[in-house]
Tab-separated table of C-alpha atoms and ligand atoms in Angstrom:
chain	number	residue	atom	x	y	z
F	1486	MET	CA	-25.374	12.680	-7.844
F	1487	ASP	CA	-23.907	15.211	-5.474
F	1488	LYS	CA	-21.779	13.636	-2.972
F	1489	ASP	CA	-22.798	15.733	0.146
F	1490	ILE	CA	-25.917	17.579	0.781
F	1491	ARG	CA	-24.256	19.983	3.323
F	1492	ARG	CA	-21.796	21.509	0.804
F	1493	THR	CA	-20.930	21.582	-2.841
F	1494	VAL	CA	-18.054	19.115	-3.254
F	1495	ILE	CA	-15.340	20.608	-5.466
F	1496	SER	CA	-14.656	17.444	-7.395
F	1497	ASP	CA	-18.405	17.559	-8.365
F	1498	ILE	CA	-18.032	21.043	-9.701
F	1499	PHE	CA	-15.106	20.117	-11.903
F	1500	ALA	CA	-16.675	16.829	-13.028
F	1501	ASP	CA	-19.443	18.746	-14.565
F	1502	PRO	CA	-19.012	22.529	-14.484
F	1503	ALA	CA	-21.890	23.396	-16.853
F	1504	LYS	CA	-24.322	21.973	-14.279
F	1505	TYR	CA	-23.276	24.445	-11.750
F	1506	VAL	CA	-22.499	27.624	-13.828
F	1507	GLY	CA	-24.965	30.432	-13.026
F	1508	LYS	CA	-25.900	28.747	-9.761
F	1509	THR	CA	-25.078	29.438	-6.182
F	1510	VAL	CA	-22.530	27.002	-4.665
F	1511	ASP	CA	-21.753	26.359	-0.964
F	1512	VAL	CA	-18.098	25.377	-0.825
F	1513	LYS	CA	-16.078	24.523	2.327
F	1514	GLY	CA	-12.384	23.704	2.559
F	1515	TRP	CA	-8.904	24.831	3.334
F	1516	VAL	CA	-7.161	27.736	1.783
F	1517	ARG	CA	-4.097	26.902	-0.344
F	1518	THR	CA	-3.032	30.436	-1.262
F	1519	ARG	CA	-4.385	33.972	-1.342
F	1520	ARG	CA	-3.129	36.684	-3.643
F	1521	GLY	CA	-4.517	39.822	-5.418
F	1522	ASN	CA	-4.616	43.606	-5.166
F	1523	LYS	CA	-6.647	46.424	-3.738
F	1524	ASN	CA	-9.647	45.693	-5.884
F	1525	VAL	CA	-9.831	41.958	-5.850
F	1526	GLN	CA	-8.443	39.019	-3.987
F	1527	PHE	CA	-8.179	35.386	-5.268
F	1528	VAL	CA	-8.265	32.502	-2.908
F	1529	ALA	CA	-7.310	28.859	-3.992
F	1530	LEU	CA	-9.636	26.570	-2.072
F	1531	ASN	CA	-9.156	22.777	-1.634
F	1532	ASP	CA	-11.654	20.494	-0.004
F	1533	GLY	CA	-9.680	17.196	-0.300
F	1534	SER	CA	-11.998	15.830	-3.040
F	1535	THR	CA	-9.624	16.580	-5.830
F	1536	ILE	CA	-6.092	17.762	-6.492
F	1537	LYS	CA	-7.682	20.821	-8.242
F	1538	ASN	CA	-8.287	24.007	-6.289
F	1539	LEU	CA	-11.299	26.033	-6.859
F	1540	GLN	CA	-10.722	29.779	-7.289
F	1541	ILE	CA	-12.685	32.060	-5.145
F	1542	VAL	CA	-12.967	35.706	-6.188
F	1543	PHE	CA	-13.418	38.351	-3.406
F	1544	ASP	CA	-14.422	41.785	-4.639
F	1545	LEU	CA	-13.142	44.312	-2.144
F	1546	GLN	CA	-16.119	46.504	-2.626
F	1547	GLN	CA	-18.155	43.844	-0.997
F	1548	PHE	CA	-15.467	42.547	1.565
F	1549	SER	CA	-13.218	44.562	3.622
F	1550	GLU	CA	-9.435	43.978	4.001
F	1551	GLU	CA	-10.048	43.422	7.579
F	1552	GLU	CA	-12.534	40.638	6.938
F	1553	LEU	CA	-10.239	38.828	4.546
F	1554	ARG	CA	-7.088	39.175	6.758
F	1555	PRO	CA	-7.496	35.850	8.501
F	1556	ILE	CA	-7.580	33.928	5.195
F	1557	THR	CA	-4.059	32.656	5.032
F	1558	THR	CA	-2.632	29.284	3.897
F	1559	GLY	CA	-4.192	26.601	5.888
F	1560	SER	CA	-7.201	28.394	7.217
F	1561	SER	CA	-10.581	26.841	6.825
F	1562	ILE	CA	-13.597	28.766	5.243
F	1563	HIS	CA	-17.110	28.495	4.115
F	1564	VAL	CA	-18.038	30.514	1.028
F	1565	GLN	CA	-21.329	31.040	-0.740
F	1566	GLY	CA	-21.298	32.449	-4.181
F	1567	LEU	CA	-22.077	32.361	-7.786
F	1568	LEU	CA	-20.100	29.827	-9.896
F	1569	ILE	CA	-19.177	31.622	-13.228
F	1570	GLU	CA	-16.982	30.837	-16.179
F	1571	SER	CA	-13.602	32.109	-15.387
F	1572	GLN	CA	-12.055	35.124	-17.167
F	1573	GLY	CA	-8.517	34.258	-15.988
F	1574	LYS	CA	-6.163	31.620	-17.317
F	1575	GLY	CA	-5.670	28.321	-15.483
F	1576	GLN	CA	-9.148	27.463	-14.450
F	1577	SER	CA	-12.473	26.915	-16.187
F	1578	VAL	CA	-14.760	28.220	-13.467
F	1579	GLU	CA	-14.550	30.296	-10.433
F	1580	VAL	CA	-16.781	31.410	-7.542
F	1581	GLN	CA	-17.758	35.092	-7.056
F	1582	ALA	CA	-18.072	35.127	-3.250
F	1583	GLN	CA	-21.249	36.511	-1.699
F	1584	SER	CA	-20.760	35.434	1.800
F	1585	LEU	CA	-17.834	34.267	3.901
F	1586	GLU	CA	-17.659	32.272	7.148
F	1587	ILE	CA	-14.197	31.583	8.700
F	1588	TYR	CA	-14.040	28.355	10.579
F	1589	GLY	CA	-10.466	28.432	11.680
F	1590	THR	CA	-7.400	30.522	11.194
F	1591	ALA	CA	-3.832	29.085	10.671
F	1592	PRO	CA	-1.358	31.899	11.645
F	1593	VAL	CA	1.415	32.278	9.206
F	1594	GLU	CA	4.056	32.397	12.092
F	1595	SER	CA	2.999	28.995	13.384
F	1596	TYR	CA	1.510	26.909	10.510
F	1597	PRO	CA	4.116	24.655	9.308
F	1598	LEU	CA	2.852	24.196	5.777
F	1599	GLN	CA	3.415	27.203	3.729
F	1600	LYS	CA	3.183	27.656	0.112
F	1601	LYS	CA	6.713	26.718	-0.747
F	1602	GLY	CA	7.438	23.122	-1.255
F	1603	HIS	CA	8.682	21.080	1.704
F	1604	SER	CA	11.029	18.082	1.760
F	1605	MET	CA	9.572	14.630	2.203
F	1606	GLU	CA	11.740	14.216	5.366
F	1607	PHE	CA	10.236	17.386	6.931
F	1608	LEU	CA	6.762	16.251	6.064
F	1609	ARG	CA	7.327	12.888	7.737
F	1610	ASP	CA	8.206	14.800	10.908
F	1611	ILE	CA	4.799	16.427	10.715
F	1612	ALA	CA	2.985	13.472	9.388
F	1613	HIS	CA	-0.168	14.556	11.372
F	1614	LEU	CA	-0.458	17.550	9.039
F	1615	ARG	CA	0.886	16.205	5.767
F	1616	PRO	CA	-2.563	14.887	4.473
F	1617	ARG	CA	-3.155	18.676	3.915
F	1618	THR	CA	-0.522	18.902	1.246
F	1619	ASN	CA	-1.151	18.286	-2.393
F	1620	THR	CA	1.247	15.414	-2.610
F	1621	PHE	CA	-0.181	13.382	0.279
F	1622	SER	CA	-3.676	14.071	-0.400
F	1623	ALA	CA	-3.091	12.715	-3.983
F	1624	VAL	CA	-1.375	9.615	-2.661
F	1625	LEU	CA	-4.122	9.038	-0.071
F	1626	ARG	CA	-6.835	9.347	-2.645
F	1627	ILE	CA	-5.067	6.723	-4.835
F	1628	ARG	CA	-4.658	4.511	-1.637
F	1629	HIS	CA	-8.448	4.598	-1.162
F	1630	ALA	CA	-9.122	3.915	-4.888
F	1631	LEU	CA	-6.813	0.889	-4.885
F	1632	ALA	CA	-8.284	-0.493	-1.738
F	1633	PHE	CA	-11.631	-0.280	-3.247
F	1634	ALA	CA	-10.372	-1.802	-6.551
F	1635	ILE	CA	-8.952	-4.830	-4.655
F	1636	HIS	CA	-12.198	-5.566	-3.011
F	1637	LYS	CA	-14.043	-5.150	-6.329
F	1638	PHE	CA	-11.550	-7.469	-8.189
F	1639	PHE	CA	-12.020	-10.348	-5.755
F	1640	ASN	CA	-15.736	-9.770	-5.077
F	1641	ASP	CA	-16.405	-9.861	-8.882
F	1642	LYS	CA	-14.503	-13.047	-9.077
F	1643	GLY	CA	-16.513	-14.755	-6.377
F	1644	PHE	CA	-13.793	-14.708	-3.703
F	1645	TYR	CA	-14.830	-14.365	-0.062
F	1646	TYR	CA	-13.318	-11.616	2.152
F	1647	PHE	CA	-11.974	-13.680	5.076
F	1648	HIS	CA	-10.947	-12.087	8.286
F	1649	THR	CA	-7.844	-13.620	9.784
F	1650	PRO	CA	-6.669	-12.821	13.382
F	1651	LEU	CA	-4.260	-9.965	14.064
F	1652	ILE	CA	-3.240	-11.531	17.476
F	1653	THR	CA	-1.976	-15.060	16.868
F	1654	ALA	CA	-0.070	-17.835	18.624
F	1655	SER	CA	1.674	-18.967	15.355
F	1656	ASP	CA	4.467	-17.733	13.229
F	1657	ALA	CA	3.202	-18.008	9.658
F	1658	GLU	CA	6.493	-17.238	7.867
F	1659	GLY	CA	8.677	-19.101	10.438
F	1660	ALA	CA	11.021	-16.039	10.381
F	1661	GLY	CA	10.651	-15.027	13.969
F	1662	ALA	CA	10.156	-11.408	13.222
F	1663	GLN	CA	7.081	-11.017	15.389
F	1664	PHE	CA	5.987	-8.330	17.881
F	1665	GLN	CA	4.950	-9.967	21.184
F	1666	VAL	CA	1.585	-9.174	22.659
F	1667	THR	CA	1.627	-9.409	26.447
F	1668	THR	CA	-0.081	-7.967	29.521
F	1669	LEU	CA	2.639	-9.551	31.818
F	1670	ASN	CA	4.396	-6.999	34.126
F	1671	LEU	CA	7.761	-6.619	32.291
F	1672	GLU	CA	9.323	-5.304	35.372
F	1673	GLU	CA	8.534	-8.476	37.385
F	1674	LEU	CA	8.033	-11.443	35.045
F	1675	PRO	CA	6.519	-14.698	36.511
F	1676	LYS	CA	8.759	-17.535	36.191
F	1677	THR	CA	8.248	-21.189	36.096
F	1678	GLU	CA	10.403	-23.701	38.269
F	1679	ASP	CA	13.100	-24.064	35.624
F	1680	GLY	CA	13.485	-20.292	35.381
F	1681	LYS	CA	11.607	-19.631	32.239
F	1682	ILE	CA	8.950	-16.995	31.749
F	1683	ASP	CA	5.569	-18.401	32.801
F	1684	TYR	CA	3.278	-17.621	29.985
F	1685	SER	CA	0.472	-19.598	31.526
F	1686	GLN	CA	-0.077	-16.423	33.545
F	1687	ASP	CA	-0.163	-14.177	30.459
F	1688	PHE	CA	-3.338	-12.814	29.016
F	1689	PHE	CA	-3.948	-15.592	26.611
F	1690	GLY	CA	-2.394	-18.400	28.824
F	1691	LYS	CA	0.377	-18.756	26.227
F	1692	MET	CA	2.806	-16.629	24.205
F	1693	ALA	CA	1.058	-14.423	21.645
F	1694	SER	CA	2.133	-12.128	18.897
F	1695	LEU	CA	0.942	-9.819	16.205
F	1696	THR	CA	0.437	-11.594	12.778
F	1697	VAL	CA	3.182	-11.493	10.205
F	1698	SER	CA	0.690	-13.051	7.557
F	1699	GLY	CA	-2.953	-14.210	7.540
F	1700	GLN	CA	-1.955	-17.080	5.123
F	1701	LEU	CA	-2.166	-20.029	7.434
F	1702	GLU	CA	-5.575	-19.135	8.583
F	1703	GLY	CA	-6.507	-18.204	5.071
F	1704	GLU	CA	-5.831	-21.727	3.893
F	1705	LEU	CA	-8.460	-22.846	6.387
F	1706	GLY	CA	-10.866	-20.605	4.673
F	1707	ALA	CA	-9.861	-21.604	1.137
F	1708	THR	CA	-10.183	-25.245	1.863
F	1709	ALA	CA	-13.776	-24.703	2.988
F	1710	LEU	CA	-15.023	-21.772	0.825
F	1711	GLY	CA	-13.081	-22.345	-2.331
F	1712	ALA	CA	-11.438	-19.069	-2.878
F	1713	ILE	CA	-10.791	-16.314	-0.221
F	1714	TYR	CA	-8.744	-13.294	0.202
F	1715	THR	CA	-7.586	-11.354	3.273
F	1716	PHE	CA	-6.765	-7.653	3.363
F	1717	GLY	CA	-5.472	-6.283	6.635
F	1718	PRO	CA	-2.589	-4.938	8.680
F	1719	THR	CA	0.505	-7.065	9.046
F	1720	PHE	CA	3.353	-6.625	11.542
F	1721	ARG	CA	7.101	-7.385	11.130
F	1722	ALA	CA	9.666	-6.686	13.762
F	1723	GLU	CA	12.516	-6.849	11.247
F	1724	ASN	CA	15.093	-4.197	11.753
F	1725	SER	CA	14.939	-3.088	8.107
F	1726	ASN	CA	15.421	0.636	7.498
F	1727	THR	CA	14.825	0.607	3.813
F	1728	PRO	CA	12.600	2.586	1.437
F	1729	ARG	CA	10.648	-0.659	0.968
F	1730	HIS	CA	9.876	-1.891	4.503
F	1731	LEU	CA	7.479	-0.838	7.174
F	1732	SER	CA	6.844	-2.449	10.491
F	1733	GLU	CA	3.161	-2.213	10.132
F	1734	PHE	CA	1.899	-2.624	6.456
F	1735	TRP	CA	-1.239	-3.892	4.795
F	1736	MET	CA	-1.236	-7.222	2.933
F	1737	ILE	CA	-3.668	-8.754	0.539
F	1738	GLU	CA	-3.518	-12.540	0.582
F	1739	PRO	CA	-5.754	-14.577	-1.826
F	1740	GLU	CA	-5.868	-18.338	-1.311
F	1741	MET	CA	-7.466	-20.726	-3.758
F	1742	ALA	CA	-8.365	-24.381	-3.557
F	1743	PHE	CA	-7.654	-26.319	-6.774
F	1744	TYR	CA	-5.093	-23.744	-8.084
F	1745	GLU	CA	-1.755	-25.027	-9.255
F	1746	ILE	CA	1.349	-22.684	-9.450
F	1747	GLU	CA	0.464	-21.639	-13.099
F	1748	ASP	CA	-3.067	-20.685	-12.091
F	1749	ASN	CA	-1.631	-18.691	-9.225
F	1750	MET	CA	0.736	-16.795	-11.469
F	1751	ASP	CA	-2.143	-16.040	-13.935
F	1752	LEU	CA	-4.221	-14.620	-11.095
F	1753	ALA	CA	-1.366	-12.488	-9.646
F	1754	GLU	CA	-0.625	-10.960	-13.119
F	1755	GLU	CA	-4.302	-10.328	-13.731
F	1756	PHE	CA	-4.755	-8.848	-10.322
F	1757	ILE	CA	-1.927	-6.447	-10.424
F	1758	LYS	CA	-2.795	-5.299	-13.934
F	1759	PHE	CA	-6.365	-4.692	-12.747
F	1760	CYS	CA	-5.170	-2.506	-9.936
F	1761	ILE	CA	-2.919	-0.455	-12.118
F	1762	ASN	CA	-5.643	-0.030	-14.748
F	1763	TYR	CA	-8.129	1.082	-12.136
F	1764	ALA	CA	-5.846	3.661	-10.871
F	1765	LEU	CA	-5.073	4.902	-14.372
F	1766	GLU	CA	-8.743	5.266	-14.954
F	1767	HIS	CA	-9.965	6.670	-11.694
F	1768	CYS	CA	-6.977	8.565	-10.360
F	1769	ALA	CA	-5.804	10.421	-13.502
F	1770	ASP	CA	-5.530	13.840	-11.974
F	1771	ASP	CA	-3.628	12.724	-8.982
F	1772	ILE	CA	-1.287	10.466	-11.080
F	1773	ALA	CA	-0.563	13.407	-13.426
F	1774	PHE	CA	0.165	15.714	-10.469
F	1775	LEU	CA	2.644	13.175	-8.990
F	1776	ALA	CA	4.150	12.548	-12.425
F	1777	GLU	CA	4.631	16.369	-12.942
F	1778	HIS	CA	6.236	16.930	-9.535
F	1779	PHE	CA	8.273	13.661	-8.871
F	1780	ASP	CA	8.407	11.322	-11.700
F	1781	LYS	CA	7.919	12.266	-15.228
F	1782	GLU	CA	8.072	8.609	-16.470
F	1783	LEU	CA	5.297	7.317	-14.114
F	1784	PRO	CA	2.324	7.266	-16.560
F	1785	GLU	CA	4.467	5.469	-19.136
F	1786	ARG	CA	5.725	2.955	-16.759
F	1787	LEU	CA	2.138	2.167	-15.456
F	1788	LYS	CA	1.012	1.783	-18.967
F	1789	PHE	CA	3.874	-0.476	-19.885
F	1790	VAL	CA	3.174	-2.835	-17.086
F	1791	VAL	CA	-0.418	-3.155	-17.962
F	1792	GLU	CA	0.288	-3.727	-21.711
F	1793	ASN	CA	3.064	-6.400	-21.438
F	1794	ASP	CA	3.157	-9.944	-20.406
F	1795	PHE	CA	5.312	-10.706	-17.349
F	1796	VAL	CA	8.232	-12.880	-17.861
F	1797	ARG	CA	8.076	-16.251	-16.091
F	1798	LEU	CA	11.456	-17.775	-15.228
F	1799	PRO	CA	12.886	-20.347	-12.788
F	1800	TYR	CA	15.139	-19.178	-10.053
F	1801	THR	CA	18.037	-21.341	-11.318
F	1802	GLU	CA	17.802	-19.507	-14.816
F	1803	GLY	CA	17.745	-16.231	-12.971
F	1804	ILE	CA	20.834	-17.004	-11.144
F	1805	LYS	CA	22.563	-17.936	-14.464
F	1806	ILE	CA	21.626	-14.524	-16.070
F	1807	LEU	CA	22.998	-12.668	-12.979
F	1808	GLU	CA	26.224	-14.702	-12.962
F	1809	GLU	CA	26.773	-14.095	-16.649
F	1810	SER	CA	25.763	-10.429	-16.503
F	1811	GLY	CA	29.358	-9.319	-15.672
F	1812	LYS	CA	27.789	-6.742	-13.366
F	1813	LYS	CA	29.491	-5.908	-10.024
F	1814	PHE	CA	26.841	-6.522	-7.325
F	1815	GLU	CA	27.193	-5.429	-3.787
F	1816	PHE	CA	26.034	-8.856	-2.575
F	1817	PRO	CA	27.442	-12.023	-4.200
F	1818	VAL	CA	25.419	-14.140	-6.470
F	1819	TYR	CA	25.365	-17.915	-6.268
F	1820	TRP	CA	22.772	-20.693	-6.423
F	1821	GLY	CA	21.103	-20.850	-3.084
F	1822	VAL	CA	21.311	-17.005	-2.239
F	1823	ASP	CA	18.315	-15.106	-1.164
F	1824	LEU	CA	18.183	-12.548	-3.838
F	1825	ALA	CA	18.751	-8.897	-2.804
F	1826	SER	CA	16.768	-6.079	-4.350
F	1827	GLU	CA	19.765	-5.073	-6.524
F	1828	HIS	CA	19.620	-8.631	-8.172
F	1829	GLU	CA	15.822	-8.479	-8.585
F	1830	ARG	CA	16.003	-5.083	-10.132
F	1831	TYR	CA	18.768	-6.041	-12.443
F	1832	LEU	CA	16.605	-8.886	-13.987
F	1833	VAL	CA	13.614	-6.526	-14.238
F	1834	GLU	CA	15.104	-3.226	-15.261
F	1835	GLU	CA	18.308	-4.135	-17.115
F	1836	HIS	CA	17.813	-7.641	-18.453
F	1837	PHE	CA	14.130	-8.121	-19.319
F	1838	HIS	CA	12.785	-4.685	-19.144
F	1839	LYS	CA	9.621	-6.209	-17.916
F	1840	PRO	CA	8.083	-7.472	-14.573
F	1841	VAL	CA	9.455	-10.894	-13.903
F	1842	ILE	CA	7.825	-13.788	-11.983
F	1843	LEU	CA	10.618	-15.867	-10.565
F	1844	THR	CA	9.656	-19.438	-9.606
F	1845	ASP	CA	11.028	-22.648	-8.042
F	1846	TYR	CA	13.391	-21.208	-5.359
F	1847	PRO	CA	15.686	-23.212	-3.213
F	1848	LYS	CA	13.623	-24.653	-0.321
F	1849	GLU	CA	16.138	-23.378	2.317
F	1850	ILE	CA	15.322	-19.761	1.562
F	1851	LYS	CA	11.495	-20.114	1.504
F	1852	ALA	CA	8.820	-20.976	4.034
F	1853	PHE	CA	8.025	-24.497	5.157
F	1854	TYR	CA	4.483	-24.638	3.651
F	1855	MET	CA	5.695	-24.449	0.010
F	1856	LYS	CA	5.110	-27.449	-2.327
F	1857	GLN	CA	8.209	-29.431	-2.686
F	1858	ASN	CA	9.397	-30.185	-6.211
F	1859	ASP	CA	10.555	-33.601	-7.323
F	1860	ASP	CA	14.249	-32.463	-7.454
F	1861	GLY	CA	14.316	-32.425	-3.656
F	1862	LYS	CA	16.035	-29.049	-3.793
F	1863	THR	CA	13.423	-26.499	-4.832
F	1864	VAL	CA	9.879	-25.540	-3.941
F	1865	ARG	CA	7.018	-24.231	-6.060
F	1866	ALA	CA	7.419	-20.496	-4.994
F	1867	MET	CA	6.683	-17.457	-7.118
F	1868	ASP	CA	7.845	-14.000	-6.425
F	1869	VAL	CA	6.629	-11.187	-8.620
F	1870	LEU	CA	9.473	-8.676	-9.198
F	1871	PHE	CA	8.691	-5.056	-10.349
F	1872	PRO	CA	10.741	-2.213	-11.738
F	1873	LYS	CA	11.831	0.246	-8.976
F	1874	ILE	CA	10.395	-1.915	-6.183
F	1875	GLY	CA	11.847	-5.464	-6.458
F	1876	GLU	CA	9.612	-7.931	-4.878
F	1877	ILE	CA	5.979	-6.910	-4.843
F	1878	ILE	CA	4.258	-10.264	-4.458
F	1879	GLY	CA	5.356	-13.411	-2.748
F	1880	GLY	CA	3.491	-16.583	-3.035
F	1881	SER	CA	3.463	-20.362	-3.869
F	1882	GLN	CA	1.626	-23.485	-4.395
F	1883	ARG	CA	1.248	-25.179	-1.046
F	1884	GLU	CA	2.347	-28.598	0.021
F	1885	GLU	CA	-0.773	-30.617	0.193
F	1886	ASN	CA	0.789	-33.846	0.974
F	1887	TYR	CA	0.459	-34.561	4.762
F	1888	ASP	CA	3.685	-36.678	5.188
F	1889	LYS	CA	5.869	-34.212	3.150
F	1890	LEU	CA	4.592	-31.289	5.003
F	1891	LYS	CA	4.810	-32.937	8.501
F	1892	ASN	CA	8.449	-33.890	7.672
F	1893	ARG	CA	9.358	-30.416	6.798
F	1894	ILE	CA	7.698	-28.946	9.917
F	1895	ASP	CA	9.610	-31.541	11.965
F	1896	GLU	CA	12.877	-30.845	10.214
F	1897	LEU	CA	12.591	-27.078	11.063
F	1898	GLY	CA	11.524	-27.871	14.617
F	1899	LEU	CA	8.074	-25.992	14.332
F	1900	THR	CA	5.574	-26.754	16.928
F	1901	GLY	CA	1.861	-26.142	17.510
F	1902	MET	CA	0.946	-26.799	13.865
F	1903	ASP	CA	-1.647	-29.564	14.366
F	1904	TRP	CA	-4.476	-27.321	13.421
F	1905	TYR	CA	-2.937	-26.410	10.157
F	1906	LEU	CA	-1.855	-29.927	9.388
F	1907	ASP	CA	-5.591	-30.885	9.730
F	1908	THR	CA	-6.304	-29.259	6.368
F	1909	ARG	CA	-3.876	-31.976	4.826
F	1910	ARG	CA	-5.271	-34.785	7.181
F	1911	PHE	CA	-8.860	-34.256	6.116
F	1912	GLY	CA	-9.982	-33.776	2.439
F	1913	THR	CA	-6.647	-32.225	1.343
F	1914	VAL	CA	-6.566	-30.491	-2.119
F	1915	PRO	CA	-3.892	-28.856	-4.229
F	1916	HIS	CA	-4.105	-25.069	-3.392
F	1917	SER	CA	-2.050	-21.872	-3.916
F	1918	GLY	CA	-1.915	-18.293	-2.851
F	1919	PHE	CA	0.185	-15.183	-2.645
F	1920	GLY	CA	0.607	-11.985	-0.754
F	1921	LEU	CA	0.765	-8.497	-2.232
F	1922	GLY	CA	2.227	-5.724	-0.061
F	1923	PHE	CA	-0.403	-2.900	-0.428
F	1924	GLU	CA	2.219	-0.201	0.166
F	1925	ARG	CA	4.606	-1.673	-2.350
F	1926	LEU	CA	1.811	-1.506	-4.949
F	1927	LEU	CA	1.186	2.078	-3.895
F	1928	LEU	CA	4.862	2.937	-4.290
F	1929	PHE	CA	4.752	1.712	-7.770
F	1930	VAL	CA	1.474	3.388	-8.724
F	1931	SER	CA	2.334	6.721	-7.029
F	1932	GLY	CA	5.912	6.915	-8.160
F	1933	MET	CA	6.887	7.919	-4.584
F	1934	GLN	CA	10.341	7.001	-3.520
F	1935	ASN	CA	9.854	5.891	0.049
F	1936	ILE	CA	7.260	3.465	1.451
F	1937	ARG	CA	6.965	5.757	4.506
F	1938	ASP	CA	5.148	8.227	2.271
F	1939	VAL	CA	2.366	5.999	1.094
F	1940	ILE	CA	0.763	5.286	4.348
F	1941	PRO	CA	-0.747	7.860	6.572
F	1942	PHE	CA	1.102	6.966	9.796
F	1943	PRO	CA	4.313	4.938	9.012
F	1944	ARG	CA	5.768	2.691	11.608
F	1945	TYR	CA	9.410	1.822	11.318
F	1946	PRO	CA	12.285	1.092	13.744
F	1947	LYS	CA	12.539	3.915	16.341
F	1948	ASN	CA	9.408	5.565	15.149
F	1949	CYS	CA	5.827	5.271	16.426
F	1950	GLU	CA	4.392	8.744	16.345
F	1951	PHE	CA	0.683	9.746	16.727
N	1273	LIG	O1	6.861	-12.571	0.796
N	1273	LIG	P1	6.141	-12.501	2.069
N	1273	LIG	O2	6.740	-12.585	3.312
N	1273	LIG	O3	4.917	-13.514	1.928
N	1273	LIG	C1	4.004	-13.881	2.854
N	1273	LIG	O4	3.910	-13.397	3.872
N	1273	LIG	C2	3.099	-15.019	2.408
N	1273	LIG	N1	2.467	-15.523	3.572
N	1273	LIG	C3	2.191	-14.586	1.331
N	1273	LIG	C4	1.396	-15.615	0.859
N	1273	LIG	O5	1.706	-16.438	0.119
N	1273	LIG	N2	-0.026	-15.598	1.274
N	1273	LIG	O6	5.215	-11.117	1.955
N	1273	LIG	C5	4.393	-10.833	0.893
N	1273	LIG	C6	4.581	-9.437	0.372
N	1273	LIG	C7	5.957	-9.061	-0.127
N	1273	LIG	O7	6.053	-9.545	-1.408
N	1273	LIG	C8	5.924	-7.590	-0.016
N	1273	LIG	O8	5.258	-6.959	-1.046
N	1273	LIG	C9	5.093	-7.321	1.234
N	1273	LIG	O9	4.329	-8.517	1.443
N	1273	LIG	N3	5.985	-7.104	2.445
N	1273	LIG	C10	6.223	-5.962	2.976
N	1273	LIG	N4	5.820	-4.687	2.775
N	1273	LIG	C11	6.221	-3.660	3.450
N	1273	LIG	N5	7.086	-3.819	4.559
N	1273	LIG	C12	7.425	-5.074	4.881
N	1273	LIG	N6	8.305	-5.135	5.998
N	1273	LIG	C13	7.067	-6.168	4.135
N	1273	LIG	N7	7.416	-7.542	4.177
N	1273	LIG	C14	6.723	-8.010	3.107
N	1274	LIG	MG1	8.801	-12.773	0.179
């Protein structure tokens, strides 16, 4: 079926050229390049539907040079013409232009995106225009496909898409890396008698923040609907200037009643393989383009992950391997340490050569809600570690025992958790879940080097453009 009745979508033409050959097509898009001679001019046209450009041929007996002059890189045009099999090399079909309408020009002197390749840093500065490049359009199409795949995966499994709030009064990860939401006048803050800020006068009558995770509310959904997932924006005010951190990212958080940690690991592995397979199947052209320009090993790496079982290993064993590796790490390794990405990547890339699910972490470095093991030292956590990325998923079985959870909450001095504790007070069940960072998945699938280049408008410390 044609995607759009107002124009011929270029991806439709390439999907089934025979259907269009000999017919008049009506293509609209942005010019990538124009070249040619006194007799004929060739325009490479892109409409965003595919990485492939459609070649438009202008016969100079029919079009004057004057008419074609505004057609420069970045200009937008509408062409009607006959689709024919191409005589030239490099493309199967081309359009013999019969009529031309110019929507908008893009003067060479001022249009920032010219034919030559631009650095990722330069493109980040003009992030409002970078979707017009081959690279970013490829990444953004993959981003769409994966978002769709994620909904498909969970819907097909009978999970419910559950909407958790973006504005919240709780700190799900207990890490204090939250952006505050307030309408108080910061120049003139209302104070209580003991000199503290009087949040009763704030918009919500209490302190509020942007969510760092929808998990706690997700657990309310799972312990009623059985299995849910969230998929939404997540905000973290950590001052992390790394190629793997954003201040605003998207997270997918499935939460399942009656799942133990092994079930959770099975689901995480199946889920991530499904996503990668989906991209391999539905985004082949875009992945091939990115592989050719940035990362030759990308297709192999993707296939490898899909075809191999992930290693499952307790944290304690992981520490042993790191200690015995003889490798000089920047950050020291000892039992109890929160692993740095160099440690995670050593296990994955140099030791096992496979994705690793690390389990049973020390309780001190993990969140309060994780199920406590009988050893009194570790919790039933699971992090999925990936080549090139490090941690791509973080999750756990949850503590379903009211007393144990309450003790841990008190130990850590957390307050306002009564609503959460109610899930354990009334009809508590074993349950588990995890969070996948959507942009980390995209980093892996696209082969891009920096997480700022897989989201249209990245937010990171000292940057909030557009
Ligand atoms: O490990 P995290 O902090 O786990 C949670 O938030 C749990 N509540 C998830 C759950 O069990 N439902 O975050 C989960 C994932 C990480 O593994 C990582 O992929 C991604 O979210 N992530 C980030 N991605 C981009 N930028 C950041 N600043 C991120 N912080 C976490
Ligand atoms: Mg984590």
